[in-house]
PDB file of C-alpha atoms in Angstrom:
ATOM      1  CA  UNK A  10     -98.490-152.057  33.445  1.00  0.00           C
ATOM      2  CA  UNK A  11     -99.161-149.614  30.875  1.00  0.00           C
ATOM      3  CA  UNK A  12     -96.861-147.074  29.925  1.00  0.00           C
ATOM      4  CA  UNK A  13     -98.299-143.909  29.121  1.00  0.00           C
ATOM      5  CA  UNK A  14     -98.595-142.457  25.508  1.00  0.00           C
ATOM      6  CA  UNK A  15     -96.084-140.116  24.490  1.00  0.00           C
ATOM      7  CA  UNK A  16     -97.257-137.493  22.606  1.00  0.00           C
ATOM      8  CA  UNK A  17     -94.243-135.565  21.044  1.00  0.00           C
ATOM      9  CA  UNK A  18     -94.287-133.881  17.864  1.00  0.00           C
ATOM     10  CA  UNK A  19     -91.664-134.480  15.333  1.00  0.00           C
ATOM     11  CA  UNK A  20     -89.812-131.147  16.032  1.00  0.00           C
ATOM     12  CA  UNK A  21     -88.772-132.285  19.103  1.00  0.00           C
ATOM     13  CA  UNK A  22     -87.286-135.491  17.797  1.00  0.00           C
ATOM     14  CA  UNK A  23     -85.545-134.205  14.705  1.00  0.00           C
ATOM     15  CA  UNK A  24     -83.585-131.136  14.012  1.00  0.00           C
ATOM     16  CA  UNK A  25     -85.253-128.590  11.842  1.00  0.00           C
ATOM     17  CA  UNK A  26     -82.805-128.855   9.119  1.00  0.00           C
ATOM     18  CA  UNK A  27     -83.987-132.846   8.540  1.00  0.00           C
ATOM     19  CA  UNK A  28     -87.802-131.580   8.827  1.00  0.00           C
ATOM     20  CA  UNK A  29     -87.463-128.615   6.445  1.00  0.00           C
ATOM     21  CA  UNK A  30     -84.421-128.797   4.253  1.00  0.00           C
ATOM     22  CA  UNK A  31     -83.582-125.928   1.988  1.00  0.00           C
ATOM     23  CA  UNK A  32     -84.736-127.106  -0.888  1.00  0.00           C
ATOM     24  CA  UNK A  33     -88.046-127.561  -0.076  1.00  0.00           C
ATOM     25  CA  UNK A  34     -88.280-123.478   0.480  1.00  0.00           C
ATOM     26  CA  UNK A  35     -90.156-121.745  -2.460  1.00  0.00           C
ATOM     27  CA  UNK A  36     -87.708-120.201  -4.616  1.00  0.00           C
ATOM     28  CA  UNK A  37     -89.900-116.872  -3.866  1.00  0.00           C
ATOM     29  CA  UNK A  38     -89.239-116.883  -0.457  1.00  0.00           C
ATOM     30  CA  UNK A  39     -88.862-113.838   1.335  1.00  0.00           C
ATOM     31  CA  UNK A  40     -88.414-113.775   4.991  1.00  0.00           C
ATOM     32  CA  UNK A  41     -90.112-110.771   7.399  1.00  0.00           C
ATOM     33  CA  UNK A  42     -88.926-109.423  10.557  1.00  0.00           C
ATOM     34  CA  UNK A  43     -90.615-107.116  12.847  1.00  0.00           C
ATOM     35  CA  UNK A  44     -88.810-104.893  15.302  1.00  0.00           C
ATOM     36  CA  UNK A  45     -90.050-102.321  16.949  1.00  0.00           C
ATOM     37  CA  UNK A  46     -88.187 -99.928  14.953  1.00  0.00           C
ATOM     38  CA  UNK A  47     -89.562-101.105  11.572  1.00  0.00           C
ATOM     39  CA  UNK A  48     -90.343-104.149   9.049  1.00  0.00           C
ATOM     40  CA  UNK A  49     -87.209-105.951   7.726  1.00  0.00           C
ATOM     41  CA  UNK A  50     -87.967-107.943   4.162  1.00  0.00           C
ATOM     42  CA  UNK A  51     -85.090-110.027   3.050  1.00  0.00           C
ATOM     43  CA  UNK A  52     -84.952-112.072  -0.304  1.00  0.00           C
ATOM     44  CA  UNK A  53     -82.363-114.382  -1.520  1.00  0.00           C
ATOM     45  CA  UNK A  54     -81.534-113.352  -5.233  1.00  0.00           C
ATOM     46  CA  UNK A  55     -78.472-115.374  -6.202  1.00  0.00           C
ATOM     47  CA  UNK A  56     -77.247-114.510  -9.738  1.00  0.00           C
ATOM     48  CA  UNK A  57     -79.408-111.232 -10.378  1.00  0.00           C
ATOM     49  CA  UNK A  58     -78.029-108.112 -11.171  1.00  0.00           C
ATOM     50  CA  UNK A  59     -78.807-104.827  -9.356  1.00  0.00           C
ATOM     51  CA  UNK A  60     -80.347-103.365 -11.935  1.00  0.00           C
ATOM     52  CA  UNK A  61     -82.724-105.977 -12.618  1.00  0.00           C
ATOM     53  CA  UNK A  62     -84.432-105.759  -8.941  1.00  0.00           C
ATOM     54  CA  UNK A  63     -87.484-103.391  -8.714  1.00  0.00           C
ATOM     55  CA  UNK A  64     -88.950-102.409  -5.433  1.00  0.00           C
ATOM     56  CA  UNK A  65     -91.748-100.444  -5.524  1.00  0.00           C
ATOM     57  CA  UNK A  66     -94.963 -99.290  -3.179  1.00  0.00           C
ATOM     58  CA  UNK A  67     -98.458 -99.476  -4.624  1.00  0.00           C
ATOM     59  CA  UNK A  68    -101.339 -97.479  -3.480  1.00  0.00           C
ATOM     60  CA  UNK A  69     -99.708 -97.130  -0.170  1.00  0.00           C
ATOM     61  CA  UNK A  70    -100.552-100.539   0.685  1.00  0.00           C
ATOM     62  CA  UNK A  71     -98.760-102.912  -0.738  1.00  0.00           C
ATOM     63  CA  UNK A  72     -94.831-103.711  -0.988  1.00  0.00           C
ATOM     64  CA  UNK A  73     -94.087-105.125  -4.489  1.00  0.00           C
ATOM     65  CA  UNK A  74     -90.565-106.854  -5.142  1.00  0.00           C
ATOM     66  CA  UNK A  75     -90.058-107.970  -8.771  1.00  0.00           C
ATOM     67  CA  UNK A  76     -87.297-108.765 -11.411  1.00  0.00           C
ATOM     68  CA  UNK A  77     -87.450-107.001 -14.833  1.00  0.00           C
ATOM     69  CA  UNK A  78     -85.081-107.150 -17.678  1.00  0.00           C
ATOM     70  CA  UNK A  79     -82.906-104.456 -18.231  1.00  0.00           C
ATOM     71  CA  UNK A  80     -83.379-104.185 -21.735  1.00  0.00           C
ATOM     72  CA  UNK A  81     -86.021-105.862 -23.975  1.00  0.00           C
ATOM     73  CA  UNK A  82     -83.430-108.253 -25.838  1.00  0.00           C
ATOM     74  CA  UNK A  83     -82.732-110.351 -22.459  1.00  0.00           C
ATOM     75  CA  UNK A  84     -84.228-111.735 -19.698  1.00  0.00           C
ATOM     76  CA  UNK A  85     -83.665-111.378 -16.057  1.00  0.00           C
ATOM     77  CA  UNK A  86     -81.488-114.481 -14.461  1.00  0.00           C
ATOM     78  CA  UNK A  87     -84.157-115.232 -12.203  1.00  0.00           C
ATOM     79  CA  UNK A  88     -87.962-114.739 -12.543  1.00  0.00           C
ATOM     80  CA  UNK A  89     -89.226-113.320  -9.043  1.00  0.00           C
ATOM     81  CA  UNK A  90     -92.406-111.219  -7.838  1.00  0.00           C
ATOM     82  CA  UNK A  91     -93.711-110.564  -4.382  1.00  0.00           C
ATOM     83  CA  UNK A  92     -96.583-108.814  -3.301  1.00  0.00           C
ATOM     84  CA  UNK A  93     -96.909-108.005   0.375  1.00  0.00           C
ATOM     85  CA  UNK A  94     -99.888-105.946   2.157  1.00  0.00           C
ATOM     86  CA  UNK A  95     -98.018-103.054   4.367  1.00  0.00           C
ATOM     87  CA  UNK A  96     -99.128-102.930   7.789  1.00  0.00           C
ATOM     88  CA  UNK A  97    -100.691 -99.290   9.090  1.00  0.00           C
ATOM     89  CA  UNK A  98     -98.639 -96.565  10.556  1.00  0.00           C
ATOM     90  CA  UNK A  99     -95.245 -96.934   8.416  1.00  0.00           C
ATOM     91  CA  UNK A 100     -92.998 -93.965   7.194  1.00  0.00           C
ATOM     92  CA  UNK A 101     -93.166 -94.309   2.976  1.00  0.00           C
ATOM     93  CA  UNK A 102     -90.372 -91.560   2.865  1.00  0.00           C
ATOM     94  CA  UNK A 103     -88.260 -93.682   5.079  1.00  0.00           C
ATOM     95  CA  UNK A 104     -88.154 -97.179   3.343  1.00  0.00           C
ATOM     96  CA  UNK A 105     -84.976 -98.119   1.962  1.00  0.00           C
ATOM     97  CA  UNK A 106     -83.492-101.443   0.276  1.00  0.00           C
ATOM     98  CA  UNK A 107     -79.786-102.614  -0.119  1.00  0.00           C
ATOM     99  CA  UNK A 108     -78.917-105.510  -2.235  1.00  0.00           C
ATOM    100  CA  UNK A 109     -75.585-107.469  -1.117  1.00  0.00           C
ATOM    101  CA  UNK A 110     -73.866-110.546  -1.982  1.00  0.00           C
ATOM    102  CA  UNK A 111     -77.063-111.819  -3.347  1.00  0.00           C
ATOM    103  CA  UNK A 112     -79.528-110.824  -0.817  1.00  0.00           C
ATOM    104  CA  UNK A 113     -81.890-107.844  -1.042  1.00  0.00           C
ATOM    105  CA  UNK A 114     -82.855-106.231   2.521  1.00  0.00           C
ATOM    106  CA  UNK A 115     -85.476-103.739   2.538  1.00  0.00           C
ATOM    107  CA  UNK A 116     -86.210-101.749   5.536  1.00  0.00           C
ATOM    108  CA  UNK A 117     -89.683-100.007   5.941  1.00  0.00           C
ATOM    109  CA  UNK A 118     -89.933 -97.905   9.069  1.00  0.00           C
ATOM    110  CA  UNK A 119     -92.719 -97.096  11.515  1.00  0.00           C
ATOM    111  CA  UNK A 120     -94.356 -94.132  11.680  1.00  0.00           C
ATOM    112  CA  UNK A 121     -93.680 -92.207  15.259  1.00  0.00           C
ATOM    113  CA  UNK A 122     -95.992 -89.659  16.075  1.00  0.00           C
ATOM    114  CA  UNK A 123     -94.452 -86.999  17.625  1.00  0.00           C
ATOM    115  CA  UNK A 124     -95.782 -86.658  21.248  1.00  0.00           C
ATOM    116  CA  UNK A 125     -95.636 -83.383  23.539  1.00  0.00           C
ATOM    117  CA  UNK A 126     -93.021 -82.909  25.966  1.00  0.00           C
ATOM    118  CA  UNK A 127     -93.469 -80.780  29.252  1.00  0.00           C
ATOM    119  CA  UNK A 128     -90.484 -79.493  30.740  1.00  0.00           C
ATOM    120  CA  UNK A 129     -89.862 -80.224  34.527  1.00  0.00           C
ATOM    121  CA  UNK A 130     -88.528 -76.769  34.616  1.00  0.00           C
ATOM    122  CA  UNK A 131     -91.894 -75.242  33.748  1.00  0.00           C
ATOM    123  CA  UNK A 132     -93.649 -77.041  36.668  1.00  0.00           C
ATOM    124  CA  UNK A 133     -94.313 -74.490  39.415  1.00  0.00           C
ATOM    125  CA  UNK A 134     -92.630 -75.084  43.031  1.00  0.00           C
ATOM    126  CA  UNK A 135     -96.081 -75.343  44.936  1.00  0.00           C
ATOM    127  CA  UNK A 136     -99.460 -76.545  43.481  1.00  0.00           C
ATOM    128  CA  UNK A 137    -102.456 -74.952  44.580  1.00  0.00           C
ATOM    129  CA  UNK A 138    -105.407 -77.065  45.496  1.00  0.00           C
ATOM    130  CA  UNK A 139    -108.472 -75.498  43.870  1.00  0.00           C
ATOM    131  CA  UNK A 140    -111.257 -77.947  45.055  1.00  0.00           C
ATOM    132  CA  UNK A 141    -111.336 -80.674  47.253  1.00  0.00           C
ATOM    133  CA  UNK A 142    -113.097 -84.184  46.535  1.00  0.00           C
ATOM    134  CA  UNK A 143    -116.523 -84.709  48.018  1.00  0.00           C
TER     135      UNK A 143
END
């Protein structure tokens, strides 16, 4: 009697933290999350001062996150640079960033088109049929 071969992937046999330990994540890793209202980028930057972090939008297409020295005589605590292509339909004026406990969080809101609104009170009581279908 033959037993069927099991085609199980390693991800089902071992927990994720054993397959991908924290020390294997690159230093310049940025986590990107997409929610209906916005895109959220978060990066771990421990030991970096808030003044050394620079977030900018280039050519209305790219989000650039980098560390720079505050003055020319010193080096930043950590050298970091990442560049992301931004999706279409975003609100550039609404981009915000926060740095707390060594984690930089950037929120890029989606651009919402303002549609039109029809007030139900404007609807006539009875609709008049002008033509009938053949």
